XYZ file of C-alpha atoms in Angstrom:
746
model
C 0.000 0.000 0.000
C 2.974 2.349 0.604
C 3.679 2.465 -3.128
C 0.134 3.601 -3.850
C 0.303 6.310 -1.198
C 3.427 7.599 -2.941
C 1.541 7.548 -6.246
C -1.367 9.546 -4.760
C 1.036 12.161 -3.368
C 2.767 12.378 -6.749
C -0.600 12.697 -8.492
C -1.520 15.736 -6.404
C 1.894 17.326 -6.893
C 1.396 16.859 -10.610
C -2.117 18.286 -10.266
C -0.636 21.594 -9.085
C 1.900 21.531 -11.904
C -0.832 20.603 -14.377
C -2.970 23.521 -13.207
C -0.052 25.846 -13.901
C 0.773 24.550 -17.388
C -2.913 24.069 -18.244
C -3.912 27.624 -17.393
C -0.879 28.936 -19.274
C -2.226 27.261 -22.404
C -5.965 27.747 -21.971
C -5.742 31.421 -20.977
C -5.663 32.331 -24.672
C -9.290 31.179 -24.963
C -10.646 33.994 -22.846
C -7.885 36.637 -22.993
C -7.440 36.860 -26.761
C -10.203 39.355 -27.565
C -9.646 41.636 -24.572
C -5.850 41.711 -24.893
C -5.858 42.049 -28.684
C -8.275 44.991 -28.658
C -6.678 46.627 -25.579
C -10.188 47.076 -24.195
C -8.769 48.083 -20.815
C -5.451 48.149 -18.952
C -4.021 44.658 -18.605
C -4.618 44.500 -14.854
C -8.337 45.248 -15.369
C -8.605 42.459 -17.953
C -6.844 40.073 -15.578
C -9.157 40.976 -12.681
C -12.239 40.299 -14.825
C -10.802 36.982 -16.030
C -9.801 36.013 -12.476
C -13.332 36.616 -11.203
C -14.665 34.497 -14.058
C -12.326 31.655 -13.103
C -13.284 31.749 -9.430
C -17.016 31.788 -10.202
C -16.517 29.084 -12.818
C -14.939 26.709 -10.325
C -18.323 26.397 -8.601
C -19.826 25.416 -11.963
C -17.404 22.554 -12.418
C -19.014 20.205 -14.892
C -16.241 19.318 -17.319
C -15.032 15.773 -17.662
C -14.727 14.630 -14.033
C -16.593 11.483 -14.991
C -14.336 10.986 -18.010
C -11.315 10.584 -15.734
C -13.136 7.853 -13.805
C -15.108 5.949 -16.404
C -15.482 7.894 -19.642
C -12.598 6.310 -21.554
C -12.088 2.956 -19.858
C -14.451 0.649 -18.005
C -13.129 0.635 -14.404
C -14.918 -2.576 -13.408
C -12.490 -4.437 -15.716
C -9.351 -3.056 -14.023
C -7.729 -3.880 -10.701
C -6.705 -1.272 -8.160
C -3.035 -1.490 -9.209
C -4.004 -1.095 -12.880
C -5.877 2.193 -12.486
C -3.111 3.707 -10.343
C -0.633 2.969 -13.142
C -3.011 4.539 -15.665
C -3.543 7.695 -13.608
C 0.169 8.258 -12.960
C 1.100 7.753 -16.623
C -1.623 10.224 -17.638
C -0.443 12.978 -15.277
C 3.229 12.656 -16.230
C 2.359 12.830 -19.924
C -0.029 15.751 -19.463
C 2.465 17.946 -17.618
C 5.228 17.341 -20.174
C 2.939 17.739 -23.183
C 1.249 20.974 -22.111
C 4.506 22.519 -20.902
C 6.099 21.778 -24.277
C 3.259 23.517 -26.111
C 3.524 26.485 -23.753
C 7.265 26.750 -24.329
C 6.703 27.199 -28.050
C 3.699 29.468 -27.498
C 1.240 27.167 -29.264
C -2.393 26.783 -28.126
C -3.821 23.282 -27.807
C -6.793 21.574 -26.172
C -6.385 20.312 -22.619
C -9.524 18.222 -23.120
C -8.048 16.433 -26.123
C -4.792 15.811 -24.275
C -6.420 14.324 -21.154
C -8.849 12.151 -23.139
C -6.152 10.644 -25.352
C -3.751 10.215 -22.450
C -6.418 8.226 -20.638
C -7.058 6.261 -23.812
C -3.361 5.525 -24.411
C -2.576 4.481 -20.839
C -5.694 2.340 -20.437
C -5.083 0.781 -23.851
C -1.529 -0.179 -22.865
C -2.613 -1.713 -19.554
C -5.497 -3.521 -21.301
C -3.120 -5.072 -23.844
C -0.784 -6.176 -21.050
C -3.727 -7.826 -19.269
C -4.919 -9.504 -22.474
C -1.498 -10.905 -23.410
C -0.882 -12.156 -19.874
C -4.196 -14.076 -19.902
C -6.121 -16.359 -22.225
C -8.007 -13.424 -23.795
C -7.482 -12.116 -27.337
C -7.631 -8.707 -29.028
C -11.364 -9.039 -29.615
C -11.802 -8.674 -25.849
C -10.285 -5.180 -25.949
C -13.731 -3.641 -26.420
C -14.780 -4.633 -22.920
C -11.893 -2.628 -21.451
C -12.007 0.531 -23.588
C -14.751 3.023 -24.470
C -13.486 4.244 -27.854
C -16.596 6.251 -28.741
C -15.437 9.182 -26.586
C -12.136 9.445 -28.439
C -13.857 9.384 -31.814
C -16.272 12.049 -30.566
C -13.332 14.305 -29.698
C -11.736 13.827 -33.132
C -15.035 14.584 -34.860
C -15.340 17.575 -32.545
C -12.084 18.969 -33.907
C -13.304 18.756 -37.490
C -16.770 20.109 -36.728
C -15.410 22.918 -34.558
C -12.886 24.003 -37.186
C -15.387 24.138 -40.029
C -18.377 25.547 -38.152
C -16.526 28.122 -36.045
C -14.419 29.505 -38.889
C -17.343 29.720 -41.312
C -19.755 31.283 -38.814
C -17.074 33.663 -37.552
C -16.185 34.835 -41.053
C -19.823 35.313 -42.137
C -20.917 37.078 -38.934
C -17.943 39.437 -38.965
C -18.471 40.245 -42.651
C -22.060 41.276 -41.916
C -20.988 43.182 -38.786
C -18.362 45.089 -40.729
C -20.823 45.947 -43.508
C -23.107 47.412 -40.838
C -20.538 49.328 -38.793
C -17.488 49.685 -41.132
C -14.039 50.243 -39.632
C -14.945 53.819 -38.692
C -17.769 52.589 -36.473
C -18.283 55.339 -33.864
C -21.200 57.167 -35.570
C -23.038 53.992 -36.534
C -22.558 52.579 -33.054
C -24.620 55.486 -31.707
C -27.475 54.623 -34.083
C -27.947 50.899 -33.690
C -25.152 49.765 -31.396
C -27.556 49.142 -28.501
C -29.546 46.575 -30.508
C -26.391 44.878 -31.709
C -24.889 44.909 -28.222
C -28.125 43.667 -26.687
C -28.063 40.656 -28.989
C -24.416 40.030 -28.165
C -24.821 40.227 -24.401
C -27.924 38.031 -24.597
C -25.849 35.373 -26.343
C -23.091 35.703 -23.753
C -25.427 35.553 -20.725
C -27.294 32.583 -22.191
C -23.923 30.940 -22.754
C -23.091 31.415 -19.047
C -26.378 29.805 -18.030
C -26.147 26.902 -20.472
C -22.501 26.078 -19.690
C -22.661 26.971 -16.015
C -25.875 25.262 -14.979
C -24.723 21.859 -16.200
C -23.245 20.064 -13.181
C -23.222 23.191 -11.016
C -22.817 22.825 -7.268
C -24.991 25.945 -6.777
C -27.887 25.467 -9.221
C -29.881 22.331 -8.387
C -31.551 20.022 -10.901
C -34.871 21.899 -10.661
C -33.119 25.172 -11.477
C -31.371 23.594 -14.441
C -34.658 22.168 -15.698
C -36.314 25.586 -15.376
C -33.525 27.231 -17.412
C -33.934 24.724 -20.232
C -37.735 24.921 -20.139
C -37.781 28.724 -20.266
C -34.968 29.364 -22.720
C -37.125 31.533 -24.995
C -38.291 33.716 -22.115
C -34.710 34.132 -20.863
C -33.502 35.116 -24.340
C -36.252 37.692 -24.945
C -35.981 39.168 -21.444
C -32.208 39.455 -21.670
C -32.349 41.058 -25.099
C -34.812 43.731 -23.976
C -32.944 44.416 -20.739
C -29.510 44.791 -22.318
C -30.735 46.771 -25.321
C -32.473 49.322 -23.082
C -29.516 49.499 -20.684
C -26.970 49.998 -23.468
C -29.101 52.666 -25.116
C -29.365 54.517 -21.793
C -25.588 54.331 -21.391
C -25.115 55.840 -24.855
C -27.609 58.626 -24.177
C -26.271 59.689 -20.797
C -22.527 58.955 -20.997
C -19.602 58.729 -23.397
C -18.711 55.188 -22.348
C -18.046 52.831 -25.270
C -20.608 50.035 -24.893
C -18.359 47.664 -26.837
C -15.958 47.682 -23.895
C -18.728 46.393 -21.642
C -19.517 43.605 -24.114
C -15.864 42.550 -24.364
C -15.311 42.562 -20.602
C -18.518 40.600 -19.872
C -17.620 38.191 -22.679
C -14.145 37.729 -21.203
C -15.729 36.960 -17.825
C -18.091 34.455 -19.471
C -15.380 32.543 -21.325
C -13.147 32.505 -18.229
C -16.090 31.088 -16.279
C -16.685 28.431 -18.932
C -12.997 27.547 -18.968
C -12.891 27.048 -15.199
C -16.125 25.071 -15.184
C -15.233 22.954 -18.176
C -11.454 22.514 -18.057
C -10.562 22.660 -14.361
C -11.244 18.967 -13.998
C -8.921 18.235 -16.911
C -6.155 19.051 -14.447
C -7.478 17.651 -11.140
C -9.953 14.993 -12.313
C -7.314 12.266 -12.574
C -5.690 12.962 -9.159
C -9.139 13.000 -7.522
C -9.962 9.691 -9.214
C -6.639 8.366 -7.907
C -7.538 9.494 -4.385
C -10.939 7.777 -4.642
C -9.209 4.591 -5.770
C -6.728 4.775 -2.892
C -9.551 5.234 -0.377
C -11.350 2.230 -1.858
C -8.136 0.220 -1.567
C -7.773 1.096 2.123
C -11.268 -0.233 2.808
C -10.637 -3.505 0.967
C -9.388 -6.683 2.651
C -7.665 -7.758 -0.565
C -6.665 -4.602 -2.512
C -4.494 -6.518 -4.991
C -7.613 -8.253 -6.350
C -9.940 -5.266 -6.003
C -11.824 -4.401 -9.190
C -12.507 -0.654 -9.346
C -16.277 -0.770 -9.715
C -16.463 2.108 -7.217
C -15.286 4.491 -9.953
C -18.610 3.921 -11.704
C -20.392 5.691 -8.846
C -21.442 9.322 -9.455
C -19.156 11.942 -7.946
C -19.828 15.448 -6.635
C -16.723 17.589 -6.336
C -15.862 19.379 -3.100
C -16.535 23.082 -3.751
C -13.737 24.172 -1.369
C -11.221 21.999 -3.203
C -12.356 23.424 -6.525
C -11.989 26.974 -5.191
C -8.449 26.208 -4.011
C -7.648 24.906 -7.482
C -9.228 28.057 -8.905
C -6.904 30.184 -6.754
C -3.881 28.334 -8.163
C -5.201 29.035 -11.662
C -5.684 32.738 -10.903
C -2.151 33.110 -9.535
C -0.789 31.352 -12.622
C -2.785 33.657 -14.870
C -1.123 36.699 -13.309
C 2.476 35.481 -13.157
C 2.929 33.035 -16.057
C 5.038 34.371 -18.911
C 4.204 31.284 -20.956
C 0.514 32.232 -20.815
C 1.454 35.533 -22.446
C 3.431 33.700 -25.135
C 0.469 31.504 -26.101
C -1.896 34.501 -26.086
C 0.544 36.476 -28.223
C 0.548 33.712 -30.868
C -3.228 33.872 -31.373
C -3.405 37.675 -31.164
C -0.661 38.084 -33.779
C -2.329 35.629 -36.165
C -5.398 37.891 -36.127
C -3.549 41.209 -36.070
C -5.095 43.802 -38.410
C -1.884 45.630 -39.270
C 1.393 44.363 -40.697
C 4.323 43.411 -38.520
C 6.691 40.622 -37.639
C 5.355 37.251 -38.802
C 6.389 34.330 -36.641
C 5.480 31.576 -39.104
C 7.185 30.833 -42.405
C 5.420 30.393 -45.718
C 4.652 26.780 -46.680
C 3.645 25.120 -49.928
C 0.169 24.371 -48.548
C -0.409 27.942 -47.342
C 0.731 29.325 -50.708
C -1.608 26.952 -52.533
C -4.552 27.941 -50.330
C -3.884 31.638 -50.908
C -3.751 31.110 -54.677
C -6.993 29.124 -54.550
C -8.658 31.879 -52.545
C -7.474 34.580 -54.962
C -8.758 32.543 -57.894
C -12.114 31.992 -56.165
C -12.397 35.684 -55.304
C -11.711 36.663 -58.913
C -14.409 34.254 -60.086
C -16.916 35.726 -57.614
C -16.045 39.244 -58.780
C -16.884 38.330 -62.370
C -20.481 37.458 -61.466
C -20.948 40.229 -58.877
C -22.404 43.551 -60.121
C -19.938 46.435 -60.023
C -22.310 48.460 -57.837
C -22.269 45.706 -55.197
C -18.482 45.494 -55.371
C -18.182 49.253 -54.903
C -20.587 49.183 -51.941
C -18.610 46.425 -50.209
C -15.303 48.200 -50.928
C -16.601 51.411 -49.356
C -17.854 49.607 -46.252
C -14.577 47.717 -45.813
C -12.349 50.723 -46.506
C -9.803 51.166 -43.708
C -8.153 54.319 -45.061
C -10.466 56.661 -43.097
C -9.527 55.149 -39.730
C -6.997 57.278 -37.800
C -3.606 55.552 -37.637
C -2.115 55.189 -34.155
C 1.508 54.701 -33.293
C 2.555 51.057 -33.465
C 3.231 50.725 -29.761
C -0.219 52.108 -28.884
C -2.105 50.342 -31.652
C -4.417 47.452 -30.706
C -4.144 44.316 -32.824
C -7.815 44.702 -33.820
C -10.748 46.922 -32.916
C -13.595 46.456 -30.442
C -16.095 45.460 -33.142
C -14.061 42.374 -33.918
C -13.283 41.684 -30.258
C -16.979 41.737 -29.334
C -17.827 39.644 -32.407
C -15.291 37.013 -31.336
C -16.916 36.674 -27.935
C -20.505 36.807 -29.194
C -19.953 34.194 -31.897
C -17.954 31.856 -29.666
C -20.657 32.068 -26.995
C -23.441 31.337 -29.490
C -21.654 28.420 -31.173
C -20.624 26.788 -27.880
C -24.128 27.248 -26.413
C -25.667 25.716 -29.533
C -23.235 22.811 -29.451
C -23.945 22.177 -25.765
C -27.712 22.289 -26.316
C -27.471 19.866 -29.248
C -24.927 17.692 -27.369
C -22.374 18.111 -30.147
C -18.748 17.329 -29.197
C -17.500 20.902 -29.639
C -14.271 22.057 -28.020
C -14.104 25.479 -26.338
C -10.468 25.872 -27.397
C -11.107 24.993 -31.016
C -14.141 27.250 -31.309
C -12.591 30.345 -29.735
C -9.475 29.993 -31.884
C -11.257 29.339 -35.173
C -13.835 32.092 -34.571
C -10.946 34.520 -34.044
C -9.355 33.339 -37.283
C -12.668 33.579 -39.170
C -13.278 37.175 -38.072
C -9.669 38.037 -38.991
C -10.240 36.619 -42.453
C -13.384 38.713 -42.987
C -11.647 41.860 -41.763
C -8.982 41.377 -44.442
C -6.331 41.053 -41.743
C -4.867 38.336 -43.938
C -3.912 40.624 -46.806
C -1.696 39.705 -49.735
C 1.341 40.817 -47.717
C 0.698 38.485 -44.773
C -1.799 35.803 -45.855
C 0.667 32.970 -46.513
C 2.309 33.459 -43.118
C -0.929 33.756 -41.152
C -2.504 30.746 -42.887
C 0.679 28.779 -42.272
C 0.322 29.636 -38.579
C -3.323 28.571 -38.471
C -2.521 25.293 -40.230
C 0.325 24.711 -37.763
C -2.037 25.140 -34.810
C -4.702 22.865 -36.324
C -2.074 20.265 -37.199
C -0.791 20.361 -33.642
C -4.288 19.643 -32.339
C -4.179 16.281 -34.108
C -0.527 15.900 -33.117
C -1.572 16.420 -29.483
C -3.928 13.453 -29.710
C -1.289 11.227 -31.329
C 1.502 12.131 -28.911
C -0.784 11.908 -25.864
C -1.972 8.459 -26.944
C 1.519 7.117 -27.678
C 3.444 8.682 -24.793
C 0.950 7.761 -22.071
C 0.824 4.200 -23.391
C 4.611 3.877 -23.269
C 4.810 5.416 -19.801
C 2.045 3.149 -18.489
C 4.002 0.130 -19.749
C 7.221 1.353 -18.106
C 5.468 2.048 -14.778
C 3.565 -1.272 -14.882
C 6.771 -3.304 -15.135
C 9.267 -0.927 -13.502
C 7.179 0.044 -10.458
C 8.869 2.362 -7.889
C 12.343 2.586 -9.533
C 10.705 3.504 -12.842
C 8.517 6.112 -11.117
C 11.566 7.757 -9.500
C 13.421 7.891 -12.827
C 10.388 9.292 -14.657
C 9.892 12.047 -12.082
C 13.547 13.000 -12.503
C 13.065 13.124 -16.278
C 9.967 15.309 -15.891
C 11.876 17.742 -13.681
C 14.735 17.918 -16.183
C 12.389 18.483 -19.143
C 10.493 21.264 -17.357
C 13.787 22.928 -16.367
C 15.117 22.780 -19.946
C 11.832 24.039 -21.367
C 11.948 26.964 -18.940
C 15.437 27.853 -20.195
C 14.346 27.442 -23.826
C 11.296 29.657 -23.287
C 13.409 32.329 -21.629
C 15.762 32.372 -24.641
C 12.845 32.549 -27.100
C 11.186 35.267 -25.056
C 14.388 37.327 -24.989
C 14.754 37.039 -28.774
C 11.123 38.051 -29.310
C 11.483 40.995 -26.940
C 14.565 42.179 -28.830
C 12.692 41.978 -32.129
C 9.616 43.745 -30.758
C 11.742 46.425 -29.112
C 13.290 47.186 -32.494
C 9.927 47.914 -34.145
C 9.702 51.468 -35.401
C 7.165 53.549 -33.432
C 6.084 55.830 -36.280
C 7.831 59.104 -35.398
C 7.663 61.734 -38.145
C 11.221 63.043 -37.645
C 13.599 62.031 -40.413
C 16.588 62.249 -38.076
C 14.920 60.018 -35.464
C 13.911 57.571 -38.185
C 17.449 57.179 -39.520
C 18.809 56.849 -35.958
C 16.340 54.048 -35.237
C 17.280 52.207 -38.433
C 21.000 52.549 -37.661
C 20.479 51.091 -34.179
C 18.694 48.088 -35.682
C 21.389 47.696 -38.347
C 24.155 47.528 -35.731
C 22.341 44.611 -34.015
C 21.874 42.978 -37.419
C 25.600 43.250 -38.249
C 26.633 41.728 -34.921
C 24.619 38.625 -35.821
C 26.266 38.556 -39.270
C 29.712 38.632 -37.662
C 28.770 35.789 -35.318
C 27.507 33.598 -38.180
C 30.702 34.032 -40.209
C 32.921 33.431 -37.168
C 31.073 30.245 -36.161
C 31.066 28.971 -39.743
C 34.809 29.514 -40.168
C 35.501 27.663 -36.902
C 33.269 24.810 -38.034
C 34.871 24.367 -41.462
C 38.366 24.633 -39.961
C 37.654 21.906 -37.389
C 35.427 19.853 -39.731
C 32.624 20.149 -37.173
C 29.106 20.027 -38.617
C 27.518 20.728 -35.232
C 29.379 24.023 -34.940
C 28.157 25.088 -38.377
C 24.631 24.046 -37.362
C 24.827 26.671 -34.616
C 25.482 29.156 -37.390
C 22.379 27.881 -39.204
C 20.320 28.688 -36.100
C 21.751 32.193 -36.107
C 20.859 32.447 -39.813
C 17.209 31.919 -38.891
C 17.543 34.627 -36.254
C 19.185 36.875 -38.865
C 16.256 36.336 -41.222
C 13.842 37.621 -38.572
C 16.099 40.606 -37.920
C 16.263 41.292 -41.661
C 12.474 41.237 -42.026
C 11.992 43.537 -39.036
C 14.709 45.911 -40.222
C 13.299 46.200 -43.739
C 9.770 46.586 -42.364
C 11.014 49.396 -40.119
C 12.601 51.167 -43.077
C 9.330 50.991 -45.017
C 7.399 52.299 -42.009
C 9.935 55.082 -41.535
C 9.589 56.171 -45.156
C 5.776 56.106 -44.894
C 5.798 58.377 -41.864
C 8.326 60.916 -43.168
C 7.159 64.325 -44.392
C 7.134 64.536 -48.179
C 10.023 67.000 -48.335
C 12.215 64.549 -46.391
C 11.794 61.846 -49.022
C 14.178 63.072 -51.705
C 16.222 61.336 -54.330
C 19.418 61.682 -52.323
C 17.874 59.775 -49.409
C 18.699 56.320 -50.771
C 16.529 54.117 -48.556
C 16.178 51.675 -51.430
C 19.935 51.192 -51.529
C 19.970 50.495 -47.779
C 17.298 47.809 -48.198
C 19.174 46.214 -51.112
C 22.417 46.150 -49.108
C 20.734 44.595 -46.053
C 19.069 41.895 -48.159
C 22.362 41.150 -49.889
C 24.266 40.931 -46.579
C 21.684 38.475 -45.241
C 21.795 36.341 -48.397
C 25.599 36.216 -48.481
C 25.908 35.406 -44.774
C 23.407 32.593 -45.171
C 25.193 31.326 -48.296
C 28.583 31.249 -46.564
C 27.119 29.118 -43.789
C 25.122 26.866 -46.118
C 28.038 26.216 -48.507
C 30.304 25.167 -45.654
C 27.604 22.965 -44.144
C 26.851 21.243 -47.471
C 30.578 20.693 -48.040
C 31.028 18.882 -44.725
C 27.639 17.179 -44.935
C 28.767 15.536 -48.185
C 31.959 14.381 -46.411
C 34.282 16.402 -48.661
C 37.766 17.280 -47.441
C 38.100 20.539 -45.581
C 40.021 23.404 -47.271
C 43.812 23.192 -47.189
C 45.800 24.977 -44.504
C 46.822 27.637 -47.030
C 43.185 28.225 -48.029
C 42.106 28.393 -44.382
C 44.856 30.901 -43.638
C 43.746 33.074 -46.549
C 40.103 32.884 -45.447
C 41.143 33.922 -41.934
C 42.927 37.009 -43.257
C 39.832 37.971 -45.261
C 37.580 37.390 -42.260
C 39.788 39.561 -40.048
C 39.476 42.428 -42.528
C 35.748 41.814 -42.912
C 35.283 41.780 -39.136
C 37.161 45.071 -38.904
C 34.714 46.563 -41.416
C 31.758 45.203 -39.458
C 33.110 46.457 -36.114
C 33.737 49.920 -37.528
C 30.281 49.972 -39.139
C 28.679 49.046 -35.820
C 30.665 51.810 -34.104
C 29.443 54.372 -36.653
C 25.812 53.319 -36.303
C 25.853 53.166 -32.504
C 27.702 56.455 -31.907
C 26.140 58.268 -34.924
C 29.628 59.651 -35.591
C 31.004 59.309 -39.128
C 33.951 61.685 -38.688
C 36.636 58.960 -38.583
C 36.293 56.655 -41.592
C 40.009 56.016 -42.059
C 40.167 52.629 -40.333
C 37.111 51.403 -42.227
C 38.462 52.638 -45.568
C 41.854 51.004 -44.981
C 40.204 47.666 -44.162
C 37.953 47.950 -47.227
C 40.865 48.760 -49.552
C 43.100 46.039 -48.134
C 40.240 43.539 -48.428
C 39.956 44.233 -52.168
C 43.713 43.824 -52.635
C 43.732 40.537 -50.750
C 40.755 39.329 -52.768
C 42.656 39.735 -56.029
C 45.752 38.107 -54.545
C 43.908 35.096 -53.131
C 41.856 34.669 -56.278
C 45.073 34.415 -58.295
C 46.506 31.979 -55.744
C 43.508 29.707 -56.154
C 43.708 29.793 -59.952
C 47.351 28.763 -59.659
C 46.444 25.917 -57.287
C 43.838 24.674 -59.753
C 46.388 24.804 -62.571
C 48.931 22.843 -60.519
C 46.272 20.311 -59.478
C 46.808 20.940 -55.758
C 43.144 21.789 -55.144
C 40.215 19.425 -55.716
C 37.174 20.442 -57.748
C 34.887 20.496 -54.699
C 37.442 22.354 -52.622
C 37.935 24.929 -55.369
C 34.189 25.482 -55.769
C 33.807 26.040 -52.023
C 36.780 28.392 -51.775
C 35.828 30.507 -54.790
C 32.234 30.659 -53.591
C 33.346 31.890 -50.168
C 35.573 34.514 -51.799
C 32.674 35.792 -53.922
C 30.257 35.953 -50.978
C 32.840 37.678 -48.773
C 33.587 40.245 -51.477
C 29.889 40.977 -51.863
C 29.599 41.419 -48.083
C 32.505 43.870 -48.061
C 30.982 45.935 -50.872
C 27.572 45.958 -49.191
C 29.109 47.166 -45.930
C 30.814 49.993 -47.787
C 27.512 50.931 -49.452
C 25.690 50.863 -46.105
C 28.183 53.160 -44.408
C 28.229 55.560 -47.370
C 24.438 55.829 -47.670
C 23.811 56.043 -43.923
C 26.442 58.777 -43.604
C 24.851 60.770 -46.421
C 21.301 60.343 -45.086
C 22.216 61.091 -41.478
C 24.174 64.226 -42.310
C 21.403 65.310 -44.688
C 18.765 65.084 -41.955
C 21.063 66.842 -39.463
C 21.264 69.894 -41.738
C 17.457 70.308 -41.829
């Protein structure tokens, strides 16, 4: 029995950890709209969400029964079997959710817990079958597979329904209000808001009443029997109240809708998903208590888990407090929220996801479909829609103050999600709160033309990545929990100790990895241009960003040279990682230059201000740095001989001169002082002389047969890329000097 007491203690320790990682991932469901629209200061949004969580814990319906009997049939498993299942599930859940949080990707905690239960119970069932006279056909008496299939179908239904409804609803909303919505909001905003708040309040009642520890069965029956009356009464009440607010105050009623909607979704999250984190430990505790009461626990079948369970409200509130604290302090929660907000961002900016073949194909298909629709749509209708969706009349705010989207879209997100989830609950469809809130947000973004031609492939790639990871979650949860259950079943206490050590190590490493990613993202975001209209300030900002960019270039070349010299592929791989970082820096830098040019007064944008030449030089420097790294990696990857000692010595001399140019360039850009160019000019001139000398040396080596074909191709390629880098650095310094001094004279 001592082993099982240890398991119960471990389960509850993991429950706390699971609450932390679970909230960090699920927070995006209810924070997205409020944070993205900047409806209120962050602390106000967090207070509203925290209250929703605490109230929601008393409405804990969720999948408490799923942990006990929803996936497997407990009367077929012994006491020792279910304890193995529960421990394997909790270990897998903590690792899986923490990994998603580290990379800032939203997933479904419901999907993870269901498939972890399925995987672990499946593994234990197979062990029992193969250790007895049973065969695979008997597996059906152990496992309830219908729940898993319902979840998978729920993913597909949620994705299609939520995206389609979100896109259509937002398109209609935008036609009514346009992007410059203030005047129209005064006219019929109260009716629109009344409908929205009615949907949200009804959502609270539908989701909250089910399994509530406050509302009894008679109250729940009354709510369902009087749904029409509740809807009509709510609509009239909220419409009148909102109209009164508009008449007698200047308060934006959309803010009220967004804040109430945030409260509602936070409540639903706590009521629905809280038990995803503590349901398994509580089931483990119930099993342990049943084992204590049994005279022969080793042969005890867990039929007691079939009994109905009512959660302790105090325990749920304590769990809710842990969730609230996590919500306030977790940086990973902010990372996951940022991913969804940025995918729906109205304006351009740094795109986290890369273009993929599938995203490009989908964009082309959409463009083709749109062109076909235009051909059969009257011109007058096209003009009407264009006028209503015109964003040019909306005042442009500075980037750092600009919300990712407006309050119309934020309120639409919450209204639509509430309606779809309420409908799904009423019809007993296997909808997922996570999937619906995410896909509604993506659907409204699509209708608002947030996915323009400049960003569509990247945003769609991000959405496809998230959807793909939902299925990946199910697969990994199923496989990992099954493997862990097998290890624990045979390894017992020693295996448990080792696994806990592994979990601790993984969480520690993921924390370090997240901190590194967060630092990189903060550096990129800090470098975004804030839209000042001063030409001098604009050029200073671009020079600061360029100095950071050049430091990364220098690091890539240095690492690559060390790798090729020592024939170390792993060292060059580090340079490849920096090349990815350099690509992000390049995109941000070029975007900042475009934004700077857009915000400059017309008389500052003259022919002698060669911003185009700066962009060309930056792109060329990135391409050549990447090529130097890639050529060296390919050379070693194909197991070719490294360059000769003479070639390496020549490359080192070139690199030293190139590094001197880079260091001097960085000094110019950081100090904004171009008075002493002598050292830079000497390095540039000497580099050109050495280039000619080393080029002739290589030709002579080829003629004498002392250099192989592959070695010659690599060496000459590195010379060409290095020469291009040197020329680009010279162009950068020249153009920046001219622009900076030109703006200083104004």
